[in-house]
Coordinates of C-alpha atoms and ligand atoms in Angstrom, one line a residue:
Chain R
M1 CA 94.0 68.6 225.8
G2 CA 95.5 69.2 229.6
R3 CA 92.8 68.6 232.0
V4 CA 93.4 71.8 234.3
L5 CA 94.8 75.4 233.3
L6 CA 97.5 76.7 234.8
P7 CA 97.4 79.2 237.4
F8 CA 96.8 83.0 236.4
D9 CA 96.0 86.3 238.1
Y10 CA 92.7 87.3 238.3
Y11 CA 91.0 90.8 238.4
E12 CA 87.6 92.0 238.2
P13 CA 87.2 95.7 237.7
Q14 CA 84.1 97.4 238.2
S15 CA 84.7 100.5 235.5
I16 CA 86.1 100.7 231.9
S17 CA 88.8 102.9 232.9
D18 CA 90.0 100.5 235.9
A19 CA 89.9 97.7 233.3
I20 CA 92.1 99.7 231.0
Q21 CA 94.5 100.6 233.8
L22 CA 94.8 97.1 234.9
S23 CA 95.5 95.9 231.6
R24 CA 98.2 98.3 231.3
D25 CA 99.7 97.7 234.6
S26 CA 99.6 94.0 234.4
F27 CA 99.3 93.2 230.7
G28 CA 96.3 91.2 231.2
T29 CA 94.0 89.9 228.8
Y30 CA 90.4 90.7 228.9
L31 CA 87.7 87.9 229.8
A32 CA 84.0 88.0 229.0
G33 CA 82.4 84.4 228.7
G34 CA 85.6 82.4 228.5
C35 CA 84.3 80.2 225.8
T36 CA 87.3 80.9 223.4
L37 CA 89.9 81.8 226.0
V38 CA 89.3 78.7 228.4
P39 CA 89.6 76.1 226.0
A40 CA 92.7 77.7 224.3
L41 CA 94.3 77.8 227.9
R42 CA 93.6 74.6 228.5
R43 CA 95.0 73.3 225.1
R44 CA 98.2 75.2 226.0
E45 CA 97.7 77.3 222.8
R46 CA 97.4 80.4 225.0
R47 CA 99.5 81.1 228.3
D48 CA 98.0 84.3 229.6
S49 CA 99.4 84.9 233.1
C50 CA 96.7 87.4 234.0
L51 CA 92.9 87.6 232.9
I52 CA 90.7 90.9 233.6
S53 CA 87.0 89.9 233.6
I54 CA 84.9 92.3 232.3
N55 CA 81.9 90.8 233.8
K56 CA 81.4 93.2 236.8
I57 CA 81.5 96.3 234.7
E58 CA 78.6 98.6 234.6
G59 CA 77.2 99.5 231.2
L60 CA 78.6 96.9 229.0
N61 CA 75.3 94.9 229.2
E62 CA 73.3 97.3 227.2
F63 CA 71.2 95.3 224.5
Y64 CA 68.5 96.8 222.1
A65 CA 67.3 96.1 218.4
H66 CA 65.3 98.8 216.6
P67 CA 64.6 99.1 213.0
K68 CA 64.9 102.6 213.0
K69 CA 67.9 102.8 215.7
G70 CA 70.3 99.7 214.8
L71 CA 71.4 96.9 216.8
T72 CA 73.4 97.6 220.0
V73 CA 75.1 94.8 221.7
G74 CA 77.3 95.4 224.7
A75 CA 80.4 93.5 225.7
R76 CA 78.8 91.2 228.3
V77 CA 75.9 90.4 226.3
H78 CA 75.5 86.5 225.7
A79 CA 74.5 85.5 222.5
A80 CA 71.3 83.8 223.3
T81 CA 70.1 87.2 224.5
L82 CA 69.0 88.3 221.1
L83 CA 66.9 85.1 220.4
P84 CA 63.7 86.0 222.0
D85 CA 63.9 89.7 220.4
I86 CA 61.4 90.1 217.9
W87 CA 63.1 93.0 216.0
A88 CA 66.5 91.1 216.3
G89 CA 64.7 88.2 214.5
K90 CA 63.0 90.4 211.7
R91 CA 65.3 93.3 210.9
F92 CA 68.7 91.6 211.8
A93 CA 68.0 88.2 210.9
A94 CA 71.3 87.2 209.7
L95 CA 72.9 87.5 213.0
H96 CA 69.6 86.0 214.8
E97 CA 70.2 82.9 212.4
A98 CA 74.0 82.6 213.0
I99 CA 73.3 82.7 216.9
E100 CA 70.2 80.1 216.3
Q101 CA 72.8 77.6 214.5
L102 CA 75.7 78.0 217.2
Y103 CA 76.5 74.4 217.8
P104 CA 76.5 73.2 220.7
P105 CA 73.5 75.5 221.5
H106 CA 74.8 75.8 225.3
I107 CA 77.3 78.1 223.8
G108 CA 74.9 80.7 223.4
N109 CA 74.2 81.1 227.0
M110 CA 77.8 81.4 228.0
G111 CA 79.6 83.2 225.2
S112 CA 79.3 87.0 224.1
I113 CA 78.7 88.1 220.7
V114 CA 81.6 90.6 221.2
G115 CA 84.0 88.0 222.4
N116 CA 83.0 86.0 219.4
L117 CA 83.6 88.8 217.0
C118 CA 86.9 89.6 219.0
S119 CA 88.1 86.0 218.8
A120 CA 89.0 86.7 215.1
I121 CA 88.7 82.8 214.7
P122 CA 88.2 82.1 211.0
Y123 CA 85.5 79.5 211.3
Y124 CA 83.5 81.3 213.7
D125 CA 80.0 82.4 212.3
L126 CA 79.0 85.7 214.0
P127 CA 81.7 87.8 212.2
T128 CA 80.3 86.7 208.7
A129 CA 76.7 87.5 209.9
A130 CA 77.7 90.6 211.3
M131 CA 79.8 91.9 208.3
A132 CA 76.5 91.6 206.2
L133 CA 74.6 93.8 208.4
N134 CA 77.5 96.3 208.3
A135 CA 78.6 96.0 211.7
E136 CA 81.1 98.1 213.7
I137 CA 83.0 97.6 217.0
H138 CA 82.9 100.4 219.4
T139 CA 86.0 100.8 221.7
T140 CA 87.8 102.6 224.4
G141 CA 91.6 102.6 224.8
L142 CA 94.4 104.8 226.2
N143 CA 93.8 107.0 223.8
G144 CA 90.1 107.5 223.9
K145 CA 87.2 105.8 222.1
R146 CA 87.4 104.6 218.4
I147 CA 84.8 103.1 216.0
I148 CA 86.2 100.3 213.9
P149 CA 84.2 99.0 210.9
L150 CA 84.2 95.0 211.2
E151 CA 85.4 94.8 207.7
S152 CA 88.8 96.1 208.8
F153 CA 88.8 94.7 212.3
Y154 CA 90.4 91.4 211.2
L155 CA 94.4 91.4 211.0
D156 CA 95.1 87.7 211.0
T157 CA 93.9 84.4 212.6
S158 CA 93.4 85.3 216.1
K159 CA 94.4 88.8 215.6
N160 CA 92.3 91.9 215.7
A161 CA 92.6 95.7 215.1
L162 CA 92.4 96.6 219.0
H163 CA 95.5 98.2 220.4
D164 CA 97.1 96.9 223.5
H165 CA 94.6 97.5 226.5
E166 CA 92.0 98.5 224.4
L167 CA 88.4 97.3 225.2
A168 CA 85.4 96.7 222.9
T169 CA 82.7 98.2 224.5
H170 CA 80.0 97.1 222.3
A171 CA 79.2 96.1 218.7
F172 CA 76.6 98.0 216.7
C173 CA 74.6 97.4 213.3
P174 CA 73.2 100.3 211.7
P175 CA 69.5 100.3 211.1
P176 CA 68.9 98.3 208.0
Q177 CA 67.4 100.0 204.8
P178 CA 63.6 100.3 204.7
D179 CA 62.8 97.3 202.2
S180 CA 65.5 95.0 203.1
G181 CA 66.2 91.6 204.4
S182 CA 69.1 89.5 205.5
C183 CA 70.1 85.9 205.8
F184 CA 72.8 83.6 207.2
K185 CA 73.4 79.9 206.1
K186 CA 76.4 77.6 206.7
I187 CA 77.3 74.3 205.7
Y188 CA 78.8 72.1 208.7
R189 CA 79.9 68.4 208.7
S190 CA 82.3 66.2 210.9
R191 CA 85.8 66.5 209.7
R192 CA 86.9 63.2 208.2
T193 CA 90.4 63.9 207.5
T194 CA 93.0 66.6 208.9
Y195 CA 92.6 68.2 205.3
D196 CA 88.9 68.1 205.3
S197 CA 87.9 71.9 205.7
H198 CA 84.7 71.1 207.4
K199 CA 82.7 74.3 207.3
I200 CA 81.8 77.4 205.0
N201 CA 79.4 80.1 206.1
A202 CA 77.7 82.9 203.8
A203 CA 75.5 85.8 205.0
A204 CA 73.6 88.5 202.6
S205 CA 71.8 91.5 203.2
I206 CA 69.5 92.7 200.2
A207 CA 67.4 96.0 199.8
F208 CA 64.8 96.6 197.1
D209 CA 63.7 100.1 195.6
Q210 CA 60.4 101.4 196.9
D211 CA 58.3 99.5 194.5
R212 CA 60.0 96.2 195.6
Q213 CA 60.7 95.4 192.0
K214 CA 64.4 95.9 191.7
I215 CA 67.4 95.1 193.9
Q216 CA 68.8 98.6 195.1
Y217 CA 71.6 97.3 197.5
A218 CA 73.5 94.2 198.2
R219 CA 76.2 93.0 200.6
I220 CA 77.4 89.5 200.2
V221 CA 79.8 87.8 202.6
L222 CA 81.4 84.4 202.5
G223 CA 83.3 83.1 205.6
S224 CA 85.1 80.2 206.9
W225 CA 87.3 80.4 203.6
Y226 CA 90.3 82.6 204.7
F227 CA 91.4 83.8 207.8
R228 CA 88.4 86.4 207.7
P229 CA 85.1 86.7 206.1
H230 CA 85.2 88.7 202.9
R231 CA 82.8 90.8 200.8
Y232 CA 82.2 90.2 197.3
Q233 CA 81.8 93.4 195.5
K234 CA 81.7 92.5 192.1
A235 CA 78.6 90.0 192.8
E236 CA 77.0 92.9 194.6
D237 CA 77.3 95.2 191.6
L238 CA 75.8 92.6 189.4
L239 CA 72.5 92.3 191.7
K240 CA 72.0 96.1 191.9
N241 CA 69.0 97.4 189.8
Q242 CA 68.1 94.0 188.4
V243 CA 64.7 92.2 188.9
P244 CA 65.6 89.2 191.4
S245 CA 65.4 85.6 189.6
F246 CA 67.1 82.4 190.5
D247 CA 69.4 82.6 187.5
L248 CA 70.4 86.0 188.7
F249 CA 71.5 84.6 192.1
T250 CA 73.3 81.8 190.3
E251 CA 75.5 84.2 188.7
A252 CA 76.2 86.0 191.5
A253 CA 77.6 83.0 193.3
S254 CA 79.4 82.0 190.1
I255 CA 81.2 85.5 190.2
V256 CA 82.2 85.0 193.8
L257 CA 83.5 81.6 193.2
E258 CA 85.8 83.2 190.3
D259 CA 87.7 85.3 193.0
L260 CA 88.1 82.5 195.4
K261 CA 91.2 80.6 195.7
P262 CA 91.8 77.0 196.8
I263 CA 92.9 76.9 200.3
T264 CA 94.4 73.2 200.3
D265 CA 96.2 71.2 197.6
M266 CA 93.6 68.6 197.9
E267 CA 91.7 68.4 194.6
W268 CA 88.5 66.6 195.9
V269 CA 88.5 68.9 198.9
E270 CA 88.2 72.0 196.6
K271 CA 85.9 70.7 194.2
T272 CA 83.6 69.9 197.0
R273 CA 84.0 73.1 198.9
F274 CA 83.6 75.4 195.5
A275 CA 80.3 73.2 194.7
Q276 CA 79.1 73.8 198.3
A277 CA 79.8 77.4 198.5
K278 CA 78.3 78.0 195.2
V279 CA 74.9 76.6 196.2
L280 CA 75.3 78.1 199.8
L281 CA 75.7 81.6 198.3
R282 CA 72.7 81.1 195.7
D283 CA 70.5 80.0 198.6
T284 CA 71.5 82.8 200.9
I285 CA 71.1 85.7 198.7
A286 CA 67.7 84.1 197.5
Q287 CA 66.5 83.8 201.1
A288 CA 67.8 87.3 201.9
A289 CA 65.8 88.9 198.7
S290 CA 62.7 86.9 199.7
R291 CA 62.6 88.2 203.1
A292 CA 63.3 91.8 201.6
K293 CA 60.3 91.3 199.3
S294 CA 57.7 90.1 201.8
R295 CA 59.0 92.2 204.6
Q296 CA 56.4 92.9 207.2
D297 CA 57.3 94.3 210.3
P298 CA 55.7 93.7 213.7
F299 CA 54.4 97.3 213.9
E300 CA 52.9 97.2 210.6
D301 CA 51.4 94.2 211.5
A302 CA 50.0 95.9 214.6
S303 CA 48.9 98.7 212.9
Q304 CA 46.8 96.6 210.2
I305 CA 45.2 94.9 213.2
I306 CA 44.3 98.2 214.7
Q307 CA 43.0 99.4 211.2
N308 CA 41.0 96.2 210.7
T309 CA 39.4 96.5 214.2
K310 CA 38.3 100.2 213.8
Chain O
M1 CA 95.8 83.3 244.6
K2 CA 93.2 81.4 246.7
T3 CA 90.1 83.0 247.6
I4 CA 87.0 81.8 249.6
A5 CA 83.9 81.9 247.1
T6 CA 80.4 81.3 247.9
F7 CA 78.4 79.4 245.4
H8 CA 74.5 78.8 245.3
V9 CA 73.9 75.3 244.2
N10 CA 70.6 73.9 244.4
G11 CA 69.0 76.3 246.8
Q12 CA 72.2 76.1 249.3
E13 CA 75.1 78.3 250.1
Y14 CA 78.7 76.6 250.0
D15 CA 81.6 78.5 251.0
T16 CA 84.6 76.9 249.7
V17 CA 88.3 77.9 248.5
I18 CA 89.0 78.2 245.0
E19 CA 91.7 79.6 242.7
P20 CA 90.7 81.7 239.6
H21 CA 91.9 78.9 237.2
M22 CA 89.2 76.4 238.5
V23 CA 86.4 75.7 236.2
L24 CA 83.0 75.2 237.7
A25 CA 82.9 71.2 237.0
D26 CA 86.0 70.6 239.3
I27 CA 84.7 72.8 242.0
L28 CA 81.3 70.9 242.0
R29 CA 82.9 67.8 242.0
D30 CA 86.1 68.0 244.0
N31 CA 85.1 71.0 246.3
L32 CA 81.4 70.7 247.0
N33 CA 81.4 66.8 246.6
L34 CA 78.5 67.0 243.9
T35 CA 79.8 64.2 241.5
G36 CA 76.7 64.0 239.8
T37 CA 78.0 66.4 237.1
K38 CA 80.4 64.7 234.7
R39 CA 83.2 65.7 232.7
A40 CA 84.0 64.1 229.3
C41 CA 85.5 66.4 226.5
S42 CA 86.4 69.3 228.7
G43 CA 86.0 71.6 225.9
G44 CA 82.4 72.4 225.7
N45 CA 81.4 70.0 223.1
C46 CA 79.7 67.1 224.6
G47 CA 77.3 68.6 227.1
A48 CA 78.2 65.7 229.7
C49 CA 78.9 68.7 232.3
T50 CA 75.7 70.7 231.5
V51 CA 74.3 72.5 234.8
L52 CA 71.8 75.2 234.9
V53 CA 73.5 78.6 235.6
N54 CA 70.4 80.9 236.3
G55 CA 68.1 78.6 234.8
R56 CA 70.1 78.2 231.5
P57 CA 72.1 75.1 230.3
T58 CA 75.8 75.6 230.8
C59 CA 78.9 73.8 230.2
S60 CA 80.5 73.6 233.6
C61 CA 83.8 72.5 232.1
I62 CA 84.6 75.7 230.3
T63 CA 83.0 78.2 232.9
L64 CA 85.5 79.6 235.4
G65 CA 84.4 79.2 239.0
M66 CA 85.0 82.8 239.4
L67 CA 82.1 83.6 236.8
A68 CA 79.6 81.4 238.4
R69 CA 79.7 82.9 242.1
D70 CA 76.5 84.8 243.1
K71 CA 74.6 82.9 240.5
D72 CA 71.9 80.0 240.9
I73 CA 73.3 76.8 240.0
E74 CA 71.4 73.9 239.5
T75 CA 73.2 70.2 239.3
V76 CA 71.3 66.8 239.0
E77 CA 71.4 66.3 242.6
G78 CA 68.8 69.0 242.9
L79 CA 66.3 67.0 240.8
A80 CA 65.4 64.6 242.9
S81 CA 63.9 65.6 246.4
T82 CA 63.9 63.6 249.8
K83 CA 60.2 64.1 250.0
N84 CA 59.1 63.0 246.5
G85 CA 62.1 60.9 245.4
L86 CA 63.2 61.1 241.8
S87 CA 61.8 63.9 239.5
T88 CA 59.2 63.1 237.1
L89 CA 62.0 63.4 234.5
Q90 CA 64.3 61.0 236.1
T91 CA 61.5 58.6 236.4
A92 CA 60.8 58.7 232.8
F93 CA 64.5 58.0 231.9
V94 CA 64.4 55.0 234.2
Q95 CA 61.3 53.6 232.7
N96 CA 62.3 54.2 229.2
N97 CA 65.8 52.7 229.5
A98 CA 67.1 56.1 228.2
A99 CA 70.7 55.5 230.0
Q100 CA 73.2 52.8 229.5
C101 CA 76.4 53.8 230.6
G102 CA 74.9 56.9 232.3
F103 CA 77.9 59.2 231.6
C104 CA 75.6 61.8 229.4
T105 CA 72.6 61.2 231.5
S106 CA 73.0 64.1 234.2
G107 CA 73.9 66.3 231.5
M108 CA 70.9 65.6 229.3
L109 CA 68.3 65.7 232.5
M110 CA 69.4 69.3 233.2
T111 CA 69.2 70.1 229.5
A112 CA 65.8 68.4 229.2
E113 CA 64.8 70.3 232.6
A114 CA 65.6 73.9 231.2
L115 CA 63.5 73.1 228.0
L116 CA 60.5 71.8 230.0
R117 CA 60.6 74.7 232.2
E118 CA 60.7 77.2 229.2
N119 CA 58.4 75.2 227.0
P120 CA 56.3 72.7 228.9
Q121 CA 54.8 71.0 225.8
P122 CA 57.5 70.5 223.3
T123 CA 57.3 68.7 220.1
R124 CA 59.6 65.8 219.4
Q125 CA 61.5 67.9 217.1
E126 CA 62.0 70.7 219.6
V127 CA 63.2 68.1 222.1
K128 CA 65.7 66.8 219.5
I129 CA 67.2 70.3 218.8
A130 CA 67.3 71.4 222.6
I131 CA 69.5 68.3 223.5
S132 CA 71.5 68.5 220.2
G133 CA 74.2 69.8 222.2
N134 CA 74.1 66.6 224.5
I135 CA 75.9 63.7 223.0
C136 CA 75.2 60.3 224.0
R137 CA 77.4 57.4 222.7
C138 CA 75.3 54.4 223.8
T139 CA 71.5 55.0 223.3
G140 CA 71.1 56.2 219.9
Y141 CA 68.8 58.9 221.3
I142 CA 65.4 57.5 220.5
K143 CA 65.0 56.4 224.1
I144 CA 66.1 59.7 225.4
V145 CA 63.4 61.5 223.4
D146 CA 61.0 59.1 224.4
A147 CA 61.6 59.6 228.0
I148 CA 61.3 63.3 227.7
M149 CA 58.1 63.2 225.9
E150 CA 56.9 60.7 228.4
A151 CA 58.0 63.3 231.2
V152 CA 56.0 66.2 229.3
S153 CA 52.7 64.0 229.2
T154 CA 53.0 62.9 232.8
L155 CA 53.7 66.5 233.8
Q156 CA 50.6 67.6 231.6
T157 CA 48.4 65.0 233.5
I158 CA 49.6 66.2 237.0
N159 CA 48.9 69.8 236.1
N160 CA 45.4 69.0 234.7
H161 CA 44.9 67.0 237.8
N162 CA 46.1 70.0 239.9
E163 CA 43.7 72.5 238.1
K164 CA 40.6 70.5 238.8
A165 CA 41.3 69.9 242.3
Ligands
FAD401 C1 82.3 74.1 221.8 C2 82.3 75.2 221.2 C3 81.4 75.6 220.1 C4 81.1 76.7 219.4 N1 80.7 76.8 218.2 C5 80.4 77.9 217.6 C6 79.8 78.1 216.6 O1 79.1 77.1 215.9 N2 79.7 79.2 215.5 C7 80.3 80.1 216.2 O2 80.5 81.4 215.5 N3 81.2 80.3 217.4 C8 81.1 79.2 218.2 N4 81.9 79.1 219.3 C9 82.7 80.5 219.8 C10 81.9 80.8 220.8 O3 80.7 81.4 220.1 C11 83.0 81.9 221.1 O4 84.1 81.2 221.8 C12 82.2 82.9 222.2 O5 81.3 83.5 221.7 C13 83.4 84.0 222.6 O6 83.0 84.8 223.5 P1 83.0 84.9 225.0 O7 82.4 85.9 225.7 O8 83.2 83.4 225.7 O9 84.6 85.4 224.9 P2 85.8 85.2 225.6 O10 86.5 83.6 225.7 O11 85.9 85.6 227.2 O12 86.9 86.0 224.9 C14 87.6 85.8 223.5 C15 88.7 86.6 222.8 O13 87.9 88.0 222.8 C16 88.6 88.9 223.8 N5 87.7 89.7 223.9 C17 86.4 89.4 224.8 N6 85.7 90.5 225.0 C18 86.6 91.4 224.8 C19 86.2 92.8 224.9 N7 85.1 93.3 225.4 N8 87.4 93.6 224.5 C20 88.4 93.1 223.8 N9 88.7 91.8 223.9 C21 87.7 91.2 224.3 C22 89.4 87.8 224.5 O14 90.4 88.6 225.3 C23 89.8 86.7 224.1 O15 90.8 86.8 223.4 C24 81.8 77.8 220.1 C25 82.7 77.7 220.9 C26 82.9 76.5 221.8 C27 83.7 76.4 222.9
FES402 S1 82.5 67.9 229.3 FE1 81.9 69.9 229.3 S2 80.9 69.8 227.3 FE2 82.0 68.0 227.3
FES403 S1 74.3 56.6 228.1 FE1 76.1 56.2 227.5 S2 76.8 58.2 226.7 FE2 74.6 58.3 226.9

């Protein structure tokens, strides 16, 4: 890795419209925290000659998490901002867990959530978690505003669906269903050989019917396999209207595996990855279901305390 | 495109000429002569270059200097004071032999400093999680964790003493 970055022009617009204008005039690249961009520039994988920092733009640092209103994360919000938020932890647990497990943890203080999603790097964790929460990217561009579901946001490695000069203003996850829970897990180990694919991540959202007996809704996402995370609808359909059990979750994981293709021609690598993916998926679904079943919200806790003290 | 930028480091203001492609680690070391901050992997992976930006551990090797202007930066040089000498945390590192080559030490100290401010009584496990982004090739970490735990109890004793006084 080269030690220094090559020189570039740098702008700090104060508004979204100025940023878009500057991007059009200078063909610059948007810069948030720089955690993807700076190492890539240093490795000479990218050669951007102009960076447009979004860090002075008002209105991009909005963050709120609410069970009835959903989760909104502005483009300047650093990942670690979510960690102390009780609603983010309870109702958007998959994303919260993915951020908790960012490695090294310093990255959460520097990198933005939107920047992570926009990077379109296949082995990043937040896209997998956010997809399980049905996230969408809100943008402003030359032709106005757009909402892009995360499921159709990724076109290729390092390529997202943003048009030239379009700025992602925030990410949004809709409010979760009443009796639902979500979970994110990853398997991460050191790469031993160049062929050794060293990470798999999975996320799931599960919702129960009113009696909390049968599964009503499921989203199952596996990431770090292909260039983008994927949902597995056959497995989701299998779970619907079923009473949760360990065998059911194992079967759902097996169904996902049927749809997966090897990504290397190394037999031992694929054997290990398939075995890991099965356990990872089963445990992720089981944990999401367990959270949905035992869901207790802070305001429910609070109202119980009030009732008890009456 | 050279510009004059102001940095707030360890409570002092520094004006210096920088270019947009300069990262904070280089500005601290080369422009401000604060060479306590080390640079090893230069990719955000090892934590050797950790400084606190607005109180949060940050890898200065991948933080553009332009993004760190107008923010509160703390480096290892800010831990010791001329009045009191080494900080409690630094003293605990010395007493526990928590440094061998010392290359990771300033980053380790800054991460530990941030942890103790946020959580003055961490468990051993919490310490391990907090420093998990700081790699040490020499010590095997046990002495580093011992040192941080010792600093926790020393600070606790000082606090109790101050409360009684
Ligand atoms: C050492 C290291 C370890 C990491 N570990 C993990 C990990 O364990 N798990 C994980 O998921 N991630 C990990 N990451 C990735 C990290 O989380 C992302 O790099 C970071 O969150 C990206 O956000 P940023 O604000 O730094 O984006 P930047 O680097 O500033 O931008 C990233 C990309 O998105 C574009 N972009 C940014 N904001 C916008 C916007 N508003 N509109 C349009 N385009 C935009 C930029 O042009 C650029 O192409 C790691 C990164 C490093 C360096
Ligand atoms: S030198 Fe900055 S993280 Fe390694
Ligand atoms: S003491 Fe040498 S790397 Fe930690």
